[in-house]
Short mmCIF file of N, CA and C in Angstrom, two decimals:
data_model
loop_
_atom_site.label_atom_id
_atom_site.label_comp_id
_atom_site.label_asym_id
_atom_site.label_seq_id
_atom_site.Cartn_x
_atom_site.Cartn_y
_atom_site.Cartn_z
N MET A 1 0.85 -1.17 0.00
CA MET A 1 0.00 0.00 0.00
C MET A 1 0.90 1.24 0.00
N SER A 2 0.57 2.19 -0.84
CA SER A 2 1.37 3.40 -0.89
C SER A 2 0.49 4.60 -0.63
N ALA A 3 1.11 5.62 -0.12
CA ALA A 3 0.38 6.84 0.18
C ALA A 3 0.96 7.98 -0.64
N ILE A 4 0.12 8.86 -1.06
CA ILE A 4 0.57 10.03 -1.81
C ILE A 4 0.44 11.22 -0.88
N LEU A 5 1.54 11.92 -0.71
CA LEU A 5 1.55 13.08 0.16
C LEU A 5 1.48 14.34 -0.70
N ASN A 6 0.54 15.20 -0.41
CA ASN A 6 0.41 16.45 -1.14
C ASN A 6 0.92 17.64 -0.35
N ALA A 7 1.46 17.39 0.81
CA ALA A 7 1.96 18.50 1.63
C ALA A 7 3.22 19.08 0.99
N PRO A 8 3.36 20.40 1.03
CA PRO A 8 4.56 21.00 0.45
C PRO A 8 5.80 20.60 1.26
N ALA A 9 6.89 20.44 0.56
CA ALA A 9 8.14 20.10 1.24
C ALA A 9 8.65 21.33 1.98
N THR A 10 9.16 21.12 3.16
CA THR A 10 9.73 22.22 3.92
C THR A 10 11.18 21.91 4.20
N ILE A 11 11.97 22.94 4.19
CA ILE A 11 13.40 22.81 4.49
C ILE A 11 13.62 23.40 5.87
N PRO A 12 14.17 22.62 6.79
CA PRO A 12 14.37 23.15 8.12
C PRO A 12 15.39 24.30 8.13
N ALA A 13 15.18 25.23 9.03
CA ALA A 13 16.11 26.34 9.17
C ALA A 13 17.45 25.82 9.66
N PRO A 14 18.56 26.44 9.22
CA PRO A 14 19.86 25.99 9.69
C PRO A 14 19.99 26.18 11.19
N THR A 15 20.61 25.23 11.83
CA THR A 15 20.83 25.33 13.26
C THR A 15 22.30 25.10 13.56
N ARG A 16 22.76 25.66 14.65
CA ARG A 16 24.13 25.43 15.08
C ARG A 16 24.18 24.15 15.88
N THR A 17 25.22 23.37 15.66
CA THR A 17 25.36 22.17 16.46
C THR A 17 25.72 22.58 17.88
N THR A 18 25.16 21.90 18.84
CA THR A 18 25.35 22.30 20.23
C THR A 18 26.43 21.51 20.94
N GLY A 19 26.93 20.51 20.32
CA GLY A 19 27.94 19.72 21.01
C GLY A 19 28.78 18.97 20.02
N GLY A 20 29.16 17.80 20.42
CA GLY A 20 29.98 17.00 19.55
C GLY A 20 31.41 16.98 20.03
N ARG A 21 32.10 15.97 19.59
CA ARG A 21 33.48 15.79 20.00
C ARG A 21 34.40 16.56 19.06
N VAL A 22 35.27 17.35 19.63
CA VAL A 22 36.26 18.09 18.85
C VAL A 22 37.45 17.17 18.62
N THR A 23 37.86 17.06 17.36
CA THR A 23 38.99 16.23 16.99
C THR A 23 40.16 17.13 16.61
N TRP A 24 41.33 16.79 17.13
CA TRP A 24 42.55 17.56 16.85
C TRP A 24 43.46 16.76 15.93
N ILE A 25 43.99 17.42 14.91
CA ILE A 25 44.92 16.82 13.97
C ILE A 25 46.27 17.53 14.10
N HIS A 26 47.33 16.75 14.27
CA HIS A 26 48.68 17.30 14.34
C HIS A 26 49.17 17.43 12.89
N VAL A 27 49.11 18.63 12.34
CA VAL A 27 49.42 18.86 10.94
C VAL A 27 50.93 18.85 10.71
N GLU A 28 51.64 19.57 11.55
CA GLU A 28 53.10 19.60 11.49
C GLU A 28 53.61 20.03 12.85
N SER A 29 54.90 20.01 13.03
CA SER A 29 55.47 20.34 14.33
C SER A 29 54.97 21.70 14.81
N GLY A 30 54.32 21.70 15.97
CA GLY A 30 53.84 22.94 16.56
C GLY A 30 52.56 23.49 15.97
N PHE A 31 51.86 22.73 15.14
CA PHE A 31 50.64 23.23 14.51
C PHE A 31 49.56 22.16 14.57
N HIS A 32 48.45 22.44 15.27
CA HIS A 32 47.36 21.50 15.49
C HIS A 32 46.05 22.16 15.07
N VAL A 33 45.22 21.42 14.31
CA VAL A 33 43.96 21.95 13.80
C VAL A 33 42.80 21.16 14.39
N ALA A 34 41.74 21.87 14.78
CA ALA A 34 40.57 21.26 15.41
C ALA A 34 39.37 21.30 14.48
N SER A 35 38.57 20.22 14.53
CA SER A 35 37.32 20.17 13.78
C SER A 35 36.30 19.40 14.60
N CYS A 36 35.04 19.59 14.25
CA CYS A 36 33.95 18.87 14.91
C CYS A 36 32.90 18.56 13.86
N ALA A 37 32.64 17.29 13.65
CA ALA A 37 31.65 16.84 12.66
C ALA A 37 31.93 17.45 11.29
N GLY A 38 33.21 17.53 10.92
CA GLY A 38 33.61 18.05 9.62
C GLY A 38 33.65 19.56 9.53
N GLU A 39 33.36 20.25 10.62
CA GLU A 39 33.35 21.71 10.63
C GLU A 39 34.62 22.23 11.31
N TYR A 40 35.28 23.19 10.67
CA TYR A 40 36.51 23.78 11.20
C TYR A 40 36.22 24.51 12.51
N VAL A 41 37.04 24.25 13.53
CA VAL A 41 36.84 24.85 14.86
C VAL A 41 37.91 25.89 15.16
N GLY A 42 39.16 25.64 14.79
CA GLY A 42 40.25 26.56 15.07
C GLY A 42 41.57 25.82 15.05
N PHE A 43 42.61 26.46 15.61
CA PHE A 43 43.92 25.81 15.63
C PHE A 43 44.75 26.34 16.79
N ALA A 44 45.81 25.61 17.09
CA ALA A 44 46.78 26.01 18.10
C ALA A 44 48.15 25.93 17.45
N GLU A 45 48.97 26.95 17.71
CA GLU A 45 50.27 27.04 17.07
C GLU A 45 51.34 27.41 18.09
N ARG A 46 52.48 26.72 18.00
CA ARG A 46 53.60 27.03 18.90
C ARG A 46 54.34 28.25 18.39
N THR A 47 54.69 29.14 19.31
CA THR A 47 55.46 30.33 18.98
C THR A 47 56.95 30.00 19.06
N PRO A 48 57.81 30.84 18.51
CA PRO A 48 59.25 30.57 18.57
C PRO A 48 59.80 30.44 20.00
N ASP A 49 59.14 31.09 20.97
CA ASP A 49 59.63 30.99 22.35
C ASP A 49 59.05 29.80 23.11
N GLY A 50 58.30 28.93 22.42
CA GLY A 50 57.80 27.71 23.04
C GLY A 50 56.40 27.77 23.62
N HIS A 51 55.76 28.92 23.61
CA HIS A 51 54.38 29.03 24.07
C HIS A 51 53.44 28.58 22.96
N PHE A 52 52.15 28.48 23.28
CA PHE A 52 51.14 28.12 22.29
C PHE A 52 50.07 29.21 22.25
N VAL A 53 49.65 29.56 21.04
CA VAL A 53 48.57 30.52 20.85
C VAL A 53 47.40 29.76 20.24
N GLY A 54 46.21 29.94 20.84
CA GLY A 54 44.99 29.33 20.31
C GLY A 54 44.27 30.33 19.43
N PHE A 55 43.67 29.84 18.36
CA PHE A 55 42.93 30.68 17.42
C PHE A 55 41.55 30.07 17.20
N ASP A 56 40.52 30.91 17.14
CA ASP A 56 39.16 30.41 16.92
C ASP A 56 38.92 30.13 15.44
N ALA A 57 37.68 29.84 15.08
CA ALA A 57 37.33 29.49 13.70
C ALA A 57 37.50 30.65 12.73
N ARG A 58 37.61 31.85 13.24
CA ARG A 58 37.83 33.02 12.38
C ARG A 58 39.29 33.46 12.41
N SER A 59 40.15 32.59 12.94
CA SER A 59 41.60 32.85 13.07
C SER A 59 41.91 34.04 13.96
N THR A 60 41.03 34.31 14.91
CA THR A 60 41.26 35.35 15.90
C THR A 60 41.93 34.71 17.11
N PRO A 61 43.04 35.28 17.57
CA PRO A 61 43.71 34.69 18.73
C PRO A 61 42.79 34.70 19.96
N VAL A 62 42.77 33.59 20.68
CA VAL A 62 41.96 33.49 21.88
C VAL A 62 42.82 33.43 23.14
N GLY A 63 44.13 33.45 22.98
CA GLY A 63 45.03 33.48 24.13
C GLY A 63 46.37 32.83 23.86
N ARG A 64 47.30 33.13 24.77
CA ARG A 64 48.67 32.60 24.70
C ARG A 64 48.88 31.76 25.96
N TYR A 65 49.40 30.55 25.80
CA TYR A 65 49.47 29.61 26.91
C TYR A 65 50.82 28.92 26.98
N ALA A 66 51.14 28.45 28.17
CA ALA A 66 52.41 27.78 28.40
C ALA A 66 52.46 26.39 27.78
N ASP A 67 51.30 25.73 27.67
CA ASP A 67 51.33 24.39 27.08
C ASP A 67 50.19 24.19 26.09
N LEU A 68 50.34 23.17 25.27
CA LEU A 68 49.39 22.89 24.20
C LEU A 68 47.99 22.59 24.72
N GLY A 69 47.88 21.85 25.81
CA GLY A 69 46.57 21.50 26.36
C GLY A 69 45.74 22.72 26.71
N GLU A 70 46.37 23.73 27.30
CA GLU A 70 45.65 24.96 27.65
C GLU A 70 45.18 25.68 26.39
N ALA A 71 46.02 25.72 25.36
CA ALA A 71 45.64 26.39 24.11
C ALA A 71 44.46 25.66 23.46
N LYS A 72 44.51 24.33 23.46
CA LYS A 72 43.40 23.55 22.89
C LYS A 72 42.11 23.79 23.66
N ASP A 73 42.20 23.82 24.99
CA ASP A 73 41.01 24.08 25.80
C ASP A 73 40.41 25.45 25.48
N ALA A 74 41.27 26.44 25.26
CA ALA A 74 40.79 27.79 24.94
C ALA A 74 40.07 27.81 23.59
N VAL A 75 40.58 27.07 22.62
CA VAL A 75 39.94 27.01 21.30
C VAL A 75 38.56 26.38 21.41
N VAL A 76 38.47 25.28 22.15
CA VAL A 76 37.18 24.61 22.34
C VAL A 76 36.22 25.51 23.11
N SER A 77 36.72 26.20 24.11
CA SER A 77 35.89 27.11 24.89
C SER A 77 35.37 28.26 24.02
N ALA A 78 36.21 28.78 23.13
CA ALA A 78 35.77 29.86 22.23
C ALA A 78 34.67 29.36 21.31
N ARG A 79 34.75 28.10 20.90
CA ARG A 79 33.71 27.51 20.05
C ARG A 79 32.40 27.44 20.81
N ARG A 80 32.45 26.98 22.04
CA ARG A 80 31.22 26.89 22.85
C ARG A 80 30.60 28.27 23.04
N HIS A 81 31.45 29.25 23.30
CA HIS A 81 30.97 30.62 23.50
C HIS A 81 30.30 31.15 22.23
N ALA A 82 30.90 30.89 21.08
CA ALA A 82 30.34 31.36 19.81
C ALA A 82 29.00 30.69 19.51
N MET A 83 28.87 29.41 19.90
CA MET A 83 27.63 28.68 19.63
C MET A 83 26.48 29.16 20.51
N THR A 84 26.77 29.65 21.69
CA THR A 84 25.70 30.07 22.61
C THR A 84 25.34 31.53 22.48
N GLU A 85 26.08 32.27 21.67
CA GLU A 85 25.84 33.69 21.53
C GLU A 85 25.41 34.01 20.09
N PRO A 86 24.10 33.94 19.80
CA PRO A 86 23.65 34.20 18.43
C PRO A 86 23.83 35.67 18.07
N GLU A 87 24.09 35.91 16.79
CA GLU A 87 24.22 37.29 16.33
C GLU A 87 22.83 37.92 16.26
N SER A 88 22.74 39.15 16.73
CA SER A 88 21.45 39.84 16.71
C SER A 88 21.13 40.26 15.27
N PRO A 89 19.85 40.49 15.00
CA PRO A 89 19.48 40.96 13.66
C PRO A 89 20.15 42.29 13.31
N ARG A 90 20.38 43.14 14.30
CA ARG A 90 21.05 44.42 14.04
C ARG A 90 22.49 44.20 13.60
N VAL A 91 23.19 43.26 14.26
CA VAL A 91 24.56 42.96 13.88
C VAL A 91 24.59 42.37 12.48
N GLN A 92 23.68 41.45 12.20
CA GLN A 92 23.63 40.85 10.86
C GLN A 92 23.36 41.91 9.80
N ALA A 93 22.45 42.83 10.06
CA ALA A 93 22.14 43.89 9.10
C ALA A 93 23.36 44.79 8.88
N ALA A 94 24.06 45.11 9.95
CA ALA A 94 25.27 45.95 9.84
C ALA A 94 26.35 45.24 9.02
N LEU A 95 26.52 43.95 9.24
CA LEU A 95 27.51 43.19 8.48
C LEU A 95 27.15 43.11 7.01
N HIS A 96 25.86 42.92 6.71
CA HIS A 96 25.42 42.88 5.31
C HIS A 96 25.65 44.23 4.64
N THR A 97 25.36 45.33 5.34
CA THR A 97 25.56 46.66 4.80
C THR A 97 27.04 46.92 4.54
N ALA A 98 27.89 46.53 5.50
CA ALA A 98 29.33 46.71 5.33
C ALA A 98 29.85 45.90 4.15
N ALA A 99 29.35 44.68 3.98
CA ALA A 99 29.79 43.84 2.86
C ALA A 99 29.36 44.46 1.53
N ALA A 100 28.14 44.98 1.48
CA ALA A 100 27.66 45.60 0.24
C ALA A 100 28.49 46.85 -0.10
N ALA A 101 28.78 47.65 0.90
CA ALA A 101 29.58 48.87 0.68
C ALA A 101 30.99 48.50 0.21
N THR A 102 31.57 47.49 0.80
CA THR A 102 32.90 47.05 0.39
C THR A 102 32.88 46.58 -1.06
N GLY A 103 31.85 45.87 -1.44
CA GLY A 103 31.72 45.41 -2.83
C GLY A 103 31.60 46.58 -3.80
N LEU A 104 30.85 47.60 -3.42
CA LEU A 104 30.70 48.77 -4.29
C LEU A 104 32.01 49.53 -4.44
N VAL A 105 32.76 49.64 -3.35
CA VAL A 105 34.06 50.31 -3.41
C VAL A 105 35.00 49.52 -4.33
N ALA A 106 34.99 48.20 -4.21
CA ALA A 106 35.84 47.37 -5.07
C ALA A 106 35.45 47.51 -6.53
N LEU A 107 34.15 47.54 -6.80
CA LEU A 107 33.67 47.70 -8.17
C LEU A 107 34.07 49.06 -8.73
N GLY A 108 33.95 50.10 -7.92
CA GLY A 108 34.36 51.44 -8.35
C GLY A 108 35.86 51.51 -8.63
N THR A 109 36.64 50.84 -7.81
CA THR A 109 38.09 50.81 -8.01
C THR A 109 38.43 50.10 -9.31
N LEU A 110 37.75 48.99 -9.57
CA LEU A 110 37.96 48.27 -10.83
C LEU A 110 37.60 49.14 -12.03
N ALA A 111 36.45 49.81 -11.96
CA ALA A 111 36.01 50.65 -13.07
C ALA A 111 37.01 51.78 -13.32
N THR A 112 37.53 52.38 -12.26
CA THR A 112 38.52 53.44 -12.39
C THR A 112 39.80 52.91 -13.03
N ALA A 113 40.23 51.73 -12.60
CA ALA A 113 41.45 51.14 -13.15
C ALA A 113 41.29 50.86 -14.64
N VAL A 114 40.15 50.32 -15.03
CA VAL A 114 39.91 50.01 -16.44
C VAL A 114 39.82 51.30 -17.25
N ALA A 115 39.15 52.32 -16.72
CA ALA A 115 38.96 53.57 -17.44
C ALA A 115 40.27 54.33 -17.64
N THR A 116 41.24 54.11 -16.77
CA THR A 116 42.51 54.84 -16.89
C THR A 116 43.58 54.05 -17.63
N LEU A 117 43.21 52.89 -18.18
CA LEU A 117 44.16 52.13 -18.97
C LEU A 117 44.50 52.89 -20.24
N PRO A 118 45.75 52.86 -20.66
CA PRO A 118 46.12 53.53 -21.92
C PRO A 118 45.37 52.89 -23.10
N GLY A 119 44.84 53.72 -23.97
CA GLY A 119 44.15 53.24 -25.15
C GLY A 119 42.71 52.87 -24.92
N PHE A 120 42.15 53.22 -23.78
CA PHE A 120 40.76 52.87 -23.49
C PHE A 120 39.84 53.93 -23.96
#
């Protein structure tokens, strides 16, 4: 027996994952990259003086630490903090406006460069 469904298909809204195990990969000496369920989380890198700096998913430093474990903990903590703090609609609107303005400036710069080419 088969049923025919006439209900419209709906696509669920994107959601942030709330947990999951963070996996660390030792890429090269002094450089470790974190991911969770295939999503980039951040990295930890050894400095020339032997300390470790943790970086979040946007490559923003989250701190400088004496050992690798502390740097990794800071990266994971920054991920948890980012997941629990949704961006407000005002912040999203400001970011969209800034991106659009940047695109217009780039387009204007390109047009100026093309217009000033010799023989144009």
